[in-house]
Amino acid sequence: MAERIATIASRVGLHARPAAIFAEAAGDQPLEVTIALEGEPIEDALDASSILSLMGLGAEYGTKVVLRAEGEGAEAILESLAGVLETDHDA
Amino acid sequence: MSESFAGVGVSAGRVIGPVRRMPDPIIAPADGAPLPAGVSIEEESARLAQATAAVAAGLKERSAAATGDAAAVLKATALMASDRTLLKSATKLVASGTNAESAIWEAAEAVAMQLTGLGGYMAERATDVLDVRSRIVAQLRGVPAPGIPDSDEPFVLCAVDLAPADTATLDPARVLALVTSDGGPQSHTAIIARSLGLPAIVAASGTTVLSDGDILFVDGIDGTVVRAPGAEEEALAQAYASRVALPEFSGSGALKDGYAVPLLANVGSGSDAQAAAAAGAQGVGLLRTEFCFLGRDTEPSHEEQVSAYKAVFDAFGGSKVVVRTLDAGADKPLPFLTDDSEPNPALGVRGYRTDGSVPGVLDRQLKAIAQAANGSDADVWTMAPMISTPAEAAAFAAMCKDAGLKTPGVMVEVPSAALLARQVCAEVDFASIGTNDLTQYTMAADRQLGALAALNDPWQPAVLHLIKATCDGGAAVESGPRPVGVCGEAAADPALAVVLVGLGVATLSMNRRALPAVAAILKTVDLPGAQRIAQLALNAASADDARNAVRNELPELDIFGL
């Protein structure tokens, strides 16, 4: 399983607007991608394409999250999704 | 055949348009209600999935048609409707034998509670989740989605009454007029209509029979609604549409003879204040400081308050800004200040009275106002709401002095303060009449009750007599006359504004959108004329008689379509 740690760059945290952008991007991927706060057990990982799960994470600016996916091209997919999280969408 | 309904006109204008009814709010399904007989779990799950997909598609479509922030919000809401995690947990409930409505209701409730638990911004998003939930349930039931209806053509919005949350999403470009069967002249519907400049009629109890597609004539001036209007109404609407445009407010209110009547603005935030300054307001006659406090569980910090007040002061450097201290209670409860178990909150511990039950909050607010005032060149005046006795006025003045605030004042909303205005005003530097509450207390008529709308009218001669008593009392203070202003909705009614000036009111404070109309009508009378017109209103036996007698003296109202 591929893993990628990303740091939330939106100053307001992963709230509605940045969460919407990310959920849509995650939903467009051919693989199922999960997201969890860094250090949380893998069983607690949530569906990254669910805007409500993303908002429920309560990830603030600077919070580190872990993206995971399994399958062909997983690493490249996680890399591009991490890029979305590491952009400040409120700028 | 045309049919007419009577109500109370609360915002001027005459228009014709099709009806869209405000849908009834969605009623919660029963907890864990079972699947309908003969429906399989698979069928019910599919029905739920279809409903969420349909709601998401509808929101997505609206998002594509919108721009900017609205588009972003709609898009996020669409994603919530089609959220896989939400659908999964609801489907699980369906699998355990719950019907689709109850399942989505419960699943969304859990998500909303989780967001509320996070606090701050996420907590505010919980309402979006609940809104999506109502939309999905409406879809499952086959009833219209809650909220302001969607329509491509402009319409007359008919409702029982509108809540502040409804009016926040009201697009004045698509709504021609507001008609409610309930609500009074001081209801949220009336206030929002005036601030958006939309014709509006409230307390038109017969209008519950109107339905989508009916064509209506709405006369916000005399308070009538006509279904299937004829040539006569057509002509009135035409005349209104071709009314003489009001000149922009020059930034200096005065009567025809040059007698100065400063026109100020009622504001509730820094951005509001900037808009008011741009509209020419000569200062702020009412800064509602609740904006800092509402929707909070705890008192805002000193720094937070200072910066919020300073944002308003900075918009009016060199001008007067009248700050009203926290007016919590009754229809504006605050968890850390008011007791919501009072049987009669309008007559309860509200406004200045909360200083007795929860001391400290007012002191700290006055200190924050003083610090913000020191850092700006606005001329800051400070007044307390709901003052009833000279002793309360004196106590408030002493608190202001301790905090370093130099111009203390009181609001006159309670009839006792109007009747003892000389003694009350002697303790402070000025008074400002809150006509909404003064009317409610004089007439003993709840301002939100449509059934009492006719009583709850600031044109009631009894209210006008109390306004006169307040002005007379202020002028009779031995140590020098005290100015009396008006900052209620009455000041925004151009005909009533003439009466107020004639009664001795020194300044008028209103929603900034009312400034051009009030300024234009004041310009048509001189001071003796205003005094004579005020006397006509005082002598009238009813609010309607007073209004008609005054309107007859002010022909310019019709020219401007006011």
PDB file of C-alpha atoms in Angstrom, chain A residues 10-72:
ATOM      1  CA  SER A  10      -5.180  26.248   3.549  1.00  0.00           C
ATOM      2  CA  ARG A  11      -5.035  28.791   6.343  1.00  0.00           C
ATOM      3  CA  VAL A  12      -8.601  28.072   7.456  1.00  0.00           C
ATOM      4  CA  GLY A  13      -7.947  24.335   7.597  1.00  0.00           C
ATOM      5  CA  LEU A  14      -9.714  21.611   5.619  1.00  0.00           C
ATOM      6  CA  HIS A  15     -13.144  23.266   5.733  1.00  0.00           C
ATOM      7  CA  ALA A  16     -15.904  23.432   3.136  1.00  0.00           C
ATOM      8  CA  ARG A  17     -14.149  25.048   0.193  1.00  0.00           C
ATOM      9  CA  PRO A  18     -10.750  23.343   0.350  1.00  0.00           C
ATOM     10  CA  ALA A  19     -12.506  20.121   1.379  1.00  0.00           C
ATOM     11  CA  ALA A  20     -14.803  20.355  -1.647  1.00  0.00           C
ATOM     12  CA  ILE A  21     -11.866  20.812  -3.997  1.00  0.00           C
ATOM     13  CA  PHE A  22     -10.019  17.870  -2.467  1.00  0.00           C
ATOM     14  CA  ALA A  23     -13.054  15.559  -2.245  1.00  0.00           C
ATOM     15  CA  GLU A  24     -13.790  16.144  -5.901  1.00  0.00           C
ATOM     16  CA  ALA A  25     -10.177  15.490  -6.880  1.00  0.00           C
ATOM     17  CA  ALA A  26     -10.110  12.289  -4.794  1.00  0.00           C
ATOM     18  CA  GLY A  27     -13.424  11.135  -6.266  1.00  0.00           C
ATOM     19  CA  ASP A  28     -12.035  11.522  -9.797  1.00  0.00           C
ATOM     20  CA  GLN A  29      -9.273   8.953  -9.159  1.00  0.00           C
ATOM     21  CA  PRO A  30      -9.535   5.371 -10.410  1.00  0.00           C
ATOM     22  CA  LEU A  31      -8.436   4.029  -6.980  1.00  0.00           C
ATOM     23  CA  GLU A  32     -10.041   4.309  -3.582  1.00  0.00           C
ATOM     24  CA  VAL A  33      -8.040   6.787  -1.524  1.00  0.00           C
ATOM     25  CA  THR A  34      -8.236   7.110   2.267  1.00  0.00           C
ATOM     26  CA  ILE A  35      -7.228   9.917   4.572  1.00  0.00           C
ATOM     27  CA  ALA A  36      -6.347   9.902   8.291  1.00  0.00           C
ATOM     28  CA  LEU A  37      -4.688  12.231  10.745  1.00  0.00           C
ATOM     29  CA  GLU A  38      -0.999  11.394  11.144  1.00  0.00           C
ATOM     30  CA  GLY A  39      -0.503   8.839  13.903  1.00  0.00           C
ATOM     31  CA  GLU A  40      -4.052   7.488  13.794  1.00  0.00           C
ATOM     32  CA  PRO A  41      -4.520   3.746  13.218  1.00  0.00           C
ATOM     33  CA  ILE A  42      -5.120   2.650   9.635  1.00  0.00           C
ATOM     34  CA  GLU A  43      -8.565   1.247  10.574  1.00  0.00           C
ATOM     35  CA  ASP A  44      -9.727   4.805  11.320  1.00  0.00           C
ATOM     36  CA  ALA A  45      -8.809   6.056   7.852  1.00  0.00           C
ATOM     37  CA  LEU A  46     -11.738   7.716   6.038  1.00  0.00           C
ATOM     38  CA  ASP A  47     -12.915   7.876   2.442  1.00  0.00           C
ATOM     39  CA  ALA A  48     -10.986  10.821   0.965  1.00  0.00           C
ATOM     40  CA  SER A  49     -13.745  11.544  -1.550  1.00  0.00           C
ATOM     41  CA  SER A  50     -16.275  12.203   1.239  1.00  0.00           C
ATOM     42  CA  ILE A  51     -16.511  15.920   1.954  1.00  0.00           C
ATOM     43  CA  LEU A  52     -18.276  15.224   5.252  1.00  0.00           C
ATOM     44  CA  SER A  53     -15.520  12.863   6.415  1.00  0.00           C
ATOM     45  CA  LEU A  54     -12.897  15.426   5.443  1.00  0.00           C
ATOM     46  CA  MET A  55     -14.642  18.164   7.418  1.00  0.00           C
ATOM     47  CA  GLY A  56     -15.125  15.777  10.337  1.00  0.00           C
ATOM     48  CA  LEU A  57     -11.354  15.248  10.519  1.00  0.00           C
ATOM     49  CA  GLY A  58     -11.066  18.765  11.923  1.00  0.00           C
ATOM     50  CA  ALA A  59      -7.686  19.218  10.172  1.00  0.00           C
ATOM     51  CA  GLU A  60      -6.369  22.736  10.749  1.00  0.00           C
ATOM     52  CA  TYR A  61      -3.695  24.684   8.914  1.00  0.00           C
ATOM     53  CA  GLY A  62      -0.410  22.817   9.429  1.00  0.00           C
ATOM     54  CA  THR A  63      -2.069  19.502  10.400  1.00  0.00           C
ATOM     55  CA  LYS A  64      -0.324  16.459   8.913  1.00  0.00           C
ATOM     56  CA  VAL A  65      -2.542  13.841   7.277  1.00  0.00           C
ATOM     57  CA  VAL A  66      -1.772  10.451   5.739  1.00  0.00           C
ATOM     58  CA  LEU A  67      -3.142   9.547   2.302  1.00  0.00           C
ATOM     59  CA  ARG A  68      -3.248   5.868   1.349  1.00  0.00           C
ATOM     60  CA  ALA A  69      -4.158   3.932  -1.789  1.00  0.00           C
ATOM     61  CA  GLU A  70      -3.551   0.476  -3.164  1.00  0.00           C
ATOM     62  CA  GLY A  71      -3.104  -0.480  -6.791  1.00  0.00           C
ATOM     63  CA  GLU A  72      -1.516   0.549 -10.010  1.00  0.00           C
TER      64      GLU A  72
END
